[in-house]
mmCIF file of C-alpha atoms in Angstrom:
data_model
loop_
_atom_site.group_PDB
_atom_site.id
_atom_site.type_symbol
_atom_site.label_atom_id
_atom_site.label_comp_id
_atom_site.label_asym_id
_atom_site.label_seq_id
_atom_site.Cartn_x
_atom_site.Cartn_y
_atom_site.Cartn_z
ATOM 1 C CA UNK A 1 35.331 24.523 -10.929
ATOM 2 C CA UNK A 2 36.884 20.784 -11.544
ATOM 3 C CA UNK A 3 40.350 20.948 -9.363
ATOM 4 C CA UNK A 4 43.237 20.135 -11.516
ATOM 5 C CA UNK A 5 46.336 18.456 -10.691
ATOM 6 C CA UNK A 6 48.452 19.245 -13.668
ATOM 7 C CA UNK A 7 48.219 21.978 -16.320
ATOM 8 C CA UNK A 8 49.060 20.115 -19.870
ATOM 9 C CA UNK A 9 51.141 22.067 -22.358
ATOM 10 C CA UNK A 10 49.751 23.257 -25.749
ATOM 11 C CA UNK A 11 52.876 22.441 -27.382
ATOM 12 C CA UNK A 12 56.213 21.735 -26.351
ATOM 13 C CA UNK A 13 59.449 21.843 -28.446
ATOM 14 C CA UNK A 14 62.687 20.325 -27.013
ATOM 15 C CA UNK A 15 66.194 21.148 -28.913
ATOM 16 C CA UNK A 16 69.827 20.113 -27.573
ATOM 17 C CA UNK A 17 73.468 21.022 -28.886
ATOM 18 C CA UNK A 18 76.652 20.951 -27.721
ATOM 19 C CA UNK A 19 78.351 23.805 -26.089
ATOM 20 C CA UNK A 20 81.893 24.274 -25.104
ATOM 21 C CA UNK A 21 81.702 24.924 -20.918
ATOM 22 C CA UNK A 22 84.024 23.042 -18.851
ATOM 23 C CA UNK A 23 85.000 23.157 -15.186
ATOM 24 C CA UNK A 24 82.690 20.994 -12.163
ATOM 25 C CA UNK A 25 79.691 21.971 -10.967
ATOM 26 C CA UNK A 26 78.087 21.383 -7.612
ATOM 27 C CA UNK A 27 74.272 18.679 -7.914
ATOM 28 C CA UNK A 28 72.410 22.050 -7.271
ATOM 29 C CA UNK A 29 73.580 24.056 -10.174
ATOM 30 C CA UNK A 30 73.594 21.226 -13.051
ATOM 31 C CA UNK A 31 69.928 22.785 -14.575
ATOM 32 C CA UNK A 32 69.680 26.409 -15.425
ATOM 33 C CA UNK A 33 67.654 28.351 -16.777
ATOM 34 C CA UNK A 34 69.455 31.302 -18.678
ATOM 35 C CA UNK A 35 66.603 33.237 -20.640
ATOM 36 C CA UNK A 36 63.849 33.596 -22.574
ATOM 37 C CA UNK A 37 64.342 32.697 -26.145
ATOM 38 C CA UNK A 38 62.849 35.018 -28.667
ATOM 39 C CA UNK A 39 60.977 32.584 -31.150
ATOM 40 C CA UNK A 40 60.665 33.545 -34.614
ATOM 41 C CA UNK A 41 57.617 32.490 -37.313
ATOM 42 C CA UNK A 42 55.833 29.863 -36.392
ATOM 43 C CA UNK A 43 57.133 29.786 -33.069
ATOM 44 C CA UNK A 44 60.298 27.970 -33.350
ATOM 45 C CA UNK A 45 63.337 28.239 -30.812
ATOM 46 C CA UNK A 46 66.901 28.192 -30.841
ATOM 47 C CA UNK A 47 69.227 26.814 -28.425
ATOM 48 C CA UNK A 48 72.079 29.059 -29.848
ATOM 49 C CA UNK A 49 73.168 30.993 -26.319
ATOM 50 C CA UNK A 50 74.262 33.903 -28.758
ATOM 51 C CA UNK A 51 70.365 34.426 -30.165
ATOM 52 C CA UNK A 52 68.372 37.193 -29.309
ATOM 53 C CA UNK A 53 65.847 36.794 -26.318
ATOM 54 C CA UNK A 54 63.046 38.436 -24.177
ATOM 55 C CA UNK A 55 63.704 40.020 -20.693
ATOM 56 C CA UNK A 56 59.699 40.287 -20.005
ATOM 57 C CA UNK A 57 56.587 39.317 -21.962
ATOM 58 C CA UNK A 58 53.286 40.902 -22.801
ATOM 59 C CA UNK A 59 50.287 39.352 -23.336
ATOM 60 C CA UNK A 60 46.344 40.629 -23.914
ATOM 61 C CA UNK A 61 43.681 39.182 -21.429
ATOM 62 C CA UNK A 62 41.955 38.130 -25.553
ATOM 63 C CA UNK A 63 44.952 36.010 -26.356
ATOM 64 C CA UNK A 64 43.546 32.595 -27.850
ATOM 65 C CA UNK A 65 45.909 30.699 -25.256
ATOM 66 C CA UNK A 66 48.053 31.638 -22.372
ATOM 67 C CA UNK A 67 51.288 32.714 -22.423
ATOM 68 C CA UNK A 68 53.818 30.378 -24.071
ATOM 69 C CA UNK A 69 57.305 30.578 -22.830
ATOM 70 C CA UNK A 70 60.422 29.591 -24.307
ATOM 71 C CA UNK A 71 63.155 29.293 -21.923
ATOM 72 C CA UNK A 72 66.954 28.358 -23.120
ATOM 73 C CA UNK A 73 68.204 25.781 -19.962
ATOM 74 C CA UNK A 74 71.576 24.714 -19.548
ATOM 75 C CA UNK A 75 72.972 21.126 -18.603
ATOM 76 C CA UNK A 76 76.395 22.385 -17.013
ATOM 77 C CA UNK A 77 77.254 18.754 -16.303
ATOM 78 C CA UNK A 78 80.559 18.183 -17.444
ATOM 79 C CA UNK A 79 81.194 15.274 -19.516
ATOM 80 C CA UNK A 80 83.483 14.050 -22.437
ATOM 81 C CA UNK A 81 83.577 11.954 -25.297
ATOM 82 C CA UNK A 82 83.176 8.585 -23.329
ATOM 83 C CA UNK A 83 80.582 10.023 -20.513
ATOM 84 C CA UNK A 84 77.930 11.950 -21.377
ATOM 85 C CA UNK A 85 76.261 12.984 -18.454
ATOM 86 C CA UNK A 86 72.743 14.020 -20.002
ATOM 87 C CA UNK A 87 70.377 15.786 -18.222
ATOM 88 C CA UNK A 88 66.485 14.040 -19.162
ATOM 89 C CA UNK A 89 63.942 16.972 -18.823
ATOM 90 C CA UNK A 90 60.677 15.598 -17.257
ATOM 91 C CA UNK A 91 58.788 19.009 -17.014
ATOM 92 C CA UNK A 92 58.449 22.223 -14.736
ATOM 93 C CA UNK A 93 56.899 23.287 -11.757
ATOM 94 C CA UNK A 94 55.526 27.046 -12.291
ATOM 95 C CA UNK A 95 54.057 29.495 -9.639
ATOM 96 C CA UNK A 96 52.428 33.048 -10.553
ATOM 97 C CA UNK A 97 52.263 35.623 -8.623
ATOM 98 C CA UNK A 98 50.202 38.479 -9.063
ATOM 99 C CA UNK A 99 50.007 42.148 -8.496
ATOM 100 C CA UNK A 100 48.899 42.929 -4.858
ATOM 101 C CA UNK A 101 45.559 43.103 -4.769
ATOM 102 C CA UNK A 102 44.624 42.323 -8.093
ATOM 103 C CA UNK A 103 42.911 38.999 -6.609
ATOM 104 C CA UNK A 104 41.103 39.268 -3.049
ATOM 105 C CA UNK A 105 42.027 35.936 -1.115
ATOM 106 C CA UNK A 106 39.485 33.664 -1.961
ATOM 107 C CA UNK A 107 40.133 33.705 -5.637
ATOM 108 C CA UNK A 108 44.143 33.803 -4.912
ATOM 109 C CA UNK A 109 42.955 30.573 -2.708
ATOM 110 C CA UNK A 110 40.900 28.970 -5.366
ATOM 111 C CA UNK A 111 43.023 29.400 -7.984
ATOM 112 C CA UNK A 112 45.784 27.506 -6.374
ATOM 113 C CA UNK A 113 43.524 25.151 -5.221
ATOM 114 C CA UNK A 114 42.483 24.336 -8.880
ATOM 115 C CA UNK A 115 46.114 24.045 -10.168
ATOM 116 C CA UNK A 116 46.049 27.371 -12.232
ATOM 117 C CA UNK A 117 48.357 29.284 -10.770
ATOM 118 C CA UNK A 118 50.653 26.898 -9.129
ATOM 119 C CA UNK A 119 51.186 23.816 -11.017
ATOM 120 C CA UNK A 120 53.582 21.483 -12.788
ATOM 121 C CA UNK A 121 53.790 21.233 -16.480
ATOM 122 C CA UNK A 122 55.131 17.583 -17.431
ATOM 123 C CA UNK A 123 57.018 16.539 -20.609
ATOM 124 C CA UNK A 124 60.067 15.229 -21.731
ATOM 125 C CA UNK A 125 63.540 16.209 -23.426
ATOM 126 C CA UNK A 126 67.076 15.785 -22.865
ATOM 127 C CA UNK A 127 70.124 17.913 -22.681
ATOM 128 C CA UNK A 128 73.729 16.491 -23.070
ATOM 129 C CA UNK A 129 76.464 17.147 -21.079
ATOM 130 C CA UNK A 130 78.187 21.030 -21.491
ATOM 131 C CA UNK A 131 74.746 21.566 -23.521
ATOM 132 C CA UNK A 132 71.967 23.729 -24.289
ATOM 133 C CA UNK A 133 68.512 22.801 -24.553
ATOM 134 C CA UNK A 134 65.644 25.140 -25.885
ATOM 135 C CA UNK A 135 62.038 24.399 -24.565
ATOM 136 C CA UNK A 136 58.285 25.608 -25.101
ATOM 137 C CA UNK A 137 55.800 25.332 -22.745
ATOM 138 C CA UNK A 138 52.471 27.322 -21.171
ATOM 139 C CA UNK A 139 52.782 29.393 -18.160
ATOM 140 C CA UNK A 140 50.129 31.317 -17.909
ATOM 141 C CA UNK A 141 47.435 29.190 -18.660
ATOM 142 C CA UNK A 142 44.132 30.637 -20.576
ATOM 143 C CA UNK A 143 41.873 29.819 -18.197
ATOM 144 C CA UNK A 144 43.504 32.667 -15.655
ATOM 145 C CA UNK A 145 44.010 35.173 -18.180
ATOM 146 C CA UNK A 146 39.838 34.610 -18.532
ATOM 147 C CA UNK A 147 39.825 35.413 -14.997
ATOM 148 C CA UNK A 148 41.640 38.554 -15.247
ATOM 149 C CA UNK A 149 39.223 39.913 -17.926
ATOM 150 C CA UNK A 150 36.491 41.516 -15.014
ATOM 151 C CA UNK A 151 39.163 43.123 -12.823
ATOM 152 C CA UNK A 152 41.000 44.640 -16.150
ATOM 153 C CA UNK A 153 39.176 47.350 -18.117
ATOM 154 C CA UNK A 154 39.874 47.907 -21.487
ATOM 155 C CA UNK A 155 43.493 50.058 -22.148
ATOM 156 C CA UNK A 156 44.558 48.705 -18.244
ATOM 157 C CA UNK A 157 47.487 46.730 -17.086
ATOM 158 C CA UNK A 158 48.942 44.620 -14.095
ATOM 159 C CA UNK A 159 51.863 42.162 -13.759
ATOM 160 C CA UNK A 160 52.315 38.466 -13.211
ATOM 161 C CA UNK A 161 55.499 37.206 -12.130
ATOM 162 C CA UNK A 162 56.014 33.365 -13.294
ATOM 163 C CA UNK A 163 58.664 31.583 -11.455
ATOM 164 C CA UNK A 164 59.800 28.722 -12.699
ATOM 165 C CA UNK A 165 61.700 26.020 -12.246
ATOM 166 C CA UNK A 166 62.999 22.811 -14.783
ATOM 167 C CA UNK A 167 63.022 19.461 -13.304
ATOM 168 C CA UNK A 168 64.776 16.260 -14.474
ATOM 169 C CA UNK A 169 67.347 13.496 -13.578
ATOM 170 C CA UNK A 170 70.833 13.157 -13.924
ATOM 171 C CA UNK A 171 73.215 10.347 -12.992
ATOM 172 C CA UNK A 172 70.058 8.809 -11.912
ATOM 173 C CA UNK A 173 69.306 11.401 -9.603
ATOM 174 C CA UNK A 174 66.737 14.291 -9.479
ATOM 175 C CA UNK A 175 67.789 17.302 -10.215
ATOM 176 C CA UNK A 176 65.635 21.496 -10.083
ATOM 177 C CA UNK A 177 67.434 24.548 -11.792
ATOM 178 C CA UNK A 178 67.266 27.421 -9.320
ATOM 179 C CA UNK A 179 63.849 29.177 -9.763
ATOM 180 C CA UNK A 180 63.811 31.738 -12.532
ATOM 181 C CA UNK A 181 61.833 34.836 -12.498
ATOM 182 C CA UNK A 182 60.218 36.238 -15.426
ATOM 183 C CA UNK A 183 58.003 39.162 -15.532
ATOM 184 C CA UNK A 184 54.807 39.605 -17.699
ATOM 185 C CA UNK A 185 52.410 42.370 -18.607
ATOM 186 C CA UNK A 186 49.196 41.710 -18.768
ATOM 187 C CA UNK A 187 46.741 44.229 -20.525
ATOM 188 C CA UNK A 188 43.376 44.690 -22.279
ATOM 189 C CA UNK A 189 42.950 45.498 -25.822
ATOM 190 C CA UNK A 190 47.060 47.085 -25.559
ATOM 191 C CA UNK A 191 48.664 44.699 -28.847
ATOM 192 C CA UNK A 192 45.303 45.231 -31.549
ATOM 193 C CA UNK A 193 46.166 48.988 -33.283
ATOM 194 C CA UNK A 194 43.564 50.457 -35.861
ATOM 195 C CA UNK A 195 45.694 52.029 -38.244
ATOM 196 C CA UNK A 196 43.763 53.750 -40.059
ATOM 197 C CA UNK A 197 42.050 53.979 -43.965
ATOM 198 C CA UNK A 198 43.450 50.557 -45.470
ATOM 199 C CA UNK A 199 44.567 52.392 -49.188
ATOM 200 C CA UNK A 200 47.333 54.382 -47.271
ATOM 201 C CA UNK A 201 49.136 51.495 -45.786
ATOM 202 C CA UNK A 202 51.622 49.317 -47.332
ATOM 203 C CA UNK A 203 52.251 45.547 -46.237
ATOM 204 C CA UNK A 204 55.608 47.026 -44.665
ATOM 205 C CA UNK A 205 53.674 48.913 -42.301
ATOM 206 C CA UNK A 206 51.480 46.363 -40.891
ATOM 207 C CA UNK A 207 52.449 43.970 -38.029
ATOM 208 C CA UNK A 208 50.648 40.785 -37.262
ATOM 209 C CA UNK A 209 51.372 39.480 -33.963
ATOM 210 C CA UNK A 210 53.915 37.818 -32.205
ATOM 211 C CA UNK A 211 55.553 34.347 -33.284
ATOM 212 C CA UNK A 212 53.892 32.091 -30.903
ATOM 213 C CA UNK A 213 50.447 33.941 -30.937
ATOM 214 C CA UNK A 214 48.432 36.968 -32.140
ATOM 215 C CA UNK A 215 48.491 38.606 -29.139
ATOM 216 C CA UNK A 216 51.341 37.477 -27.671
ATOM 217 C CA UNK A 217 54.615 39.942 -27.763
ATOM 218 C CA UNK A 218 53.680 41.807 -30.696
ATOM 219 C CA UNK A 219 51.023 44.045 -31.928
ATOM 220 C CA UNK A 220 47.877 42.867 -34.140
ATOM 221 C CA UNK A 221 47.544 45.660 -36.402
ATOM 222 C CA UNK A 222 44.011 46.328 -38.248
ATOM 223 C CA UNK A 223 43.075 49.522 -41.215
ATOM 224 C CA UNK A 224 39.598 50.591 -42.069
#
């Protein structure tokens, strides 16, 4: 397998406002990362603090890309209306681990080795100062959940925990949010439901997948 460096994004969305936190902050705390945004249709994300969000993911092994993640990061900078002390996003730096032993050593090895499972994803945003800034980026990339497929059988799950962590500059300095945790389920064949004869359902009853992706935190349902 080619060894990769860097694991590009699919897509990446980046989204500021202003927020109304005051009070200092010490260089180590200026980026945060607060949650995990729930997107809605068509995978858009909010950077209201007061929208709904996800405190663990699930995602089939069939999925047509890995898992996308939508994280809502905070600049807690202070600044005013003369000195805006903007945070500028280049990327993040994302490590899974996996359920113990899911992987034997060698492929835990290799996988690092080819940038799949610890790896930096690079783009760019800003957030202004007292701000929020909602992001979306891969991190779980496909070519792992294709590697999962032989040690999952169909109906079975395990666990990947991403940590990740935002990078950027401020003041002219670098600047890493403390490393946030985020738990996903990984299964095969769990989100696609057969619901049955087709002339007893109505279009209420029939779910199509999650926002980002088919079978990405939501079910695919399908009738006969």
């Amino acid at each position: 397998m080619k060894k990769m460096q860097n694991y590009i994004p699919l897509s990446m969305l980046v989204v500021s406002a202003f927020a109304t936190q005051s009070g200092c902050v010490d260089a180590g705390e200026t980026l945060r990362i607060l949650r995990n945004q729930e997107p809605t249709g068509l995978c858009l994300v909010s950077d209201d603090e007061s929208s709904s969000f996800l405190s663990s993911g699930l995602i089939d092994v069939t999925a047509d890309t890995g898992y996308i993640f939508t994280p809502l990061v905070e600049n807690r900078a202070v600044g005013d209306v003369e000195t805006d002390r903007r945070v500028f996003i280049d990327g993040a730096v994302v490590r899974l681990r996996f359920a113990t032993d899911f992987f034997d050593d060698a492929t835990i090895n290799r996988l690092e080795a080819d940038g799949l499972s610890y790896f930096t994803q690079p783009f760019s945003g800003s957030i202004v100062s007292n701000g929020f800034g909602a992001f979306k980026f891969e991190i779980i990339p496909r070519v792992v959940l294709e590697e999962m497929q032989g040690n999952l059988a169909v109906g079975e799950f395990t666990r990947i925990t991403a940590e990740v962590e935002m990078r950027g500059t401020i003041d002219g300095k670098d600047v890493t949010s403390p490393t946030f945790n985020y738990p996903i389920e990984v299964c095969n064949g769990c989100l696609t439901r057969d619901l049955g004869p087709c002339a007893a359902l109505t279009t209420d009853d029939i779910q199509t997948g999650g926002a980002c992706q088919e079978k990405q935190d939501g079910f695919v349902d399908c009738c006969t």
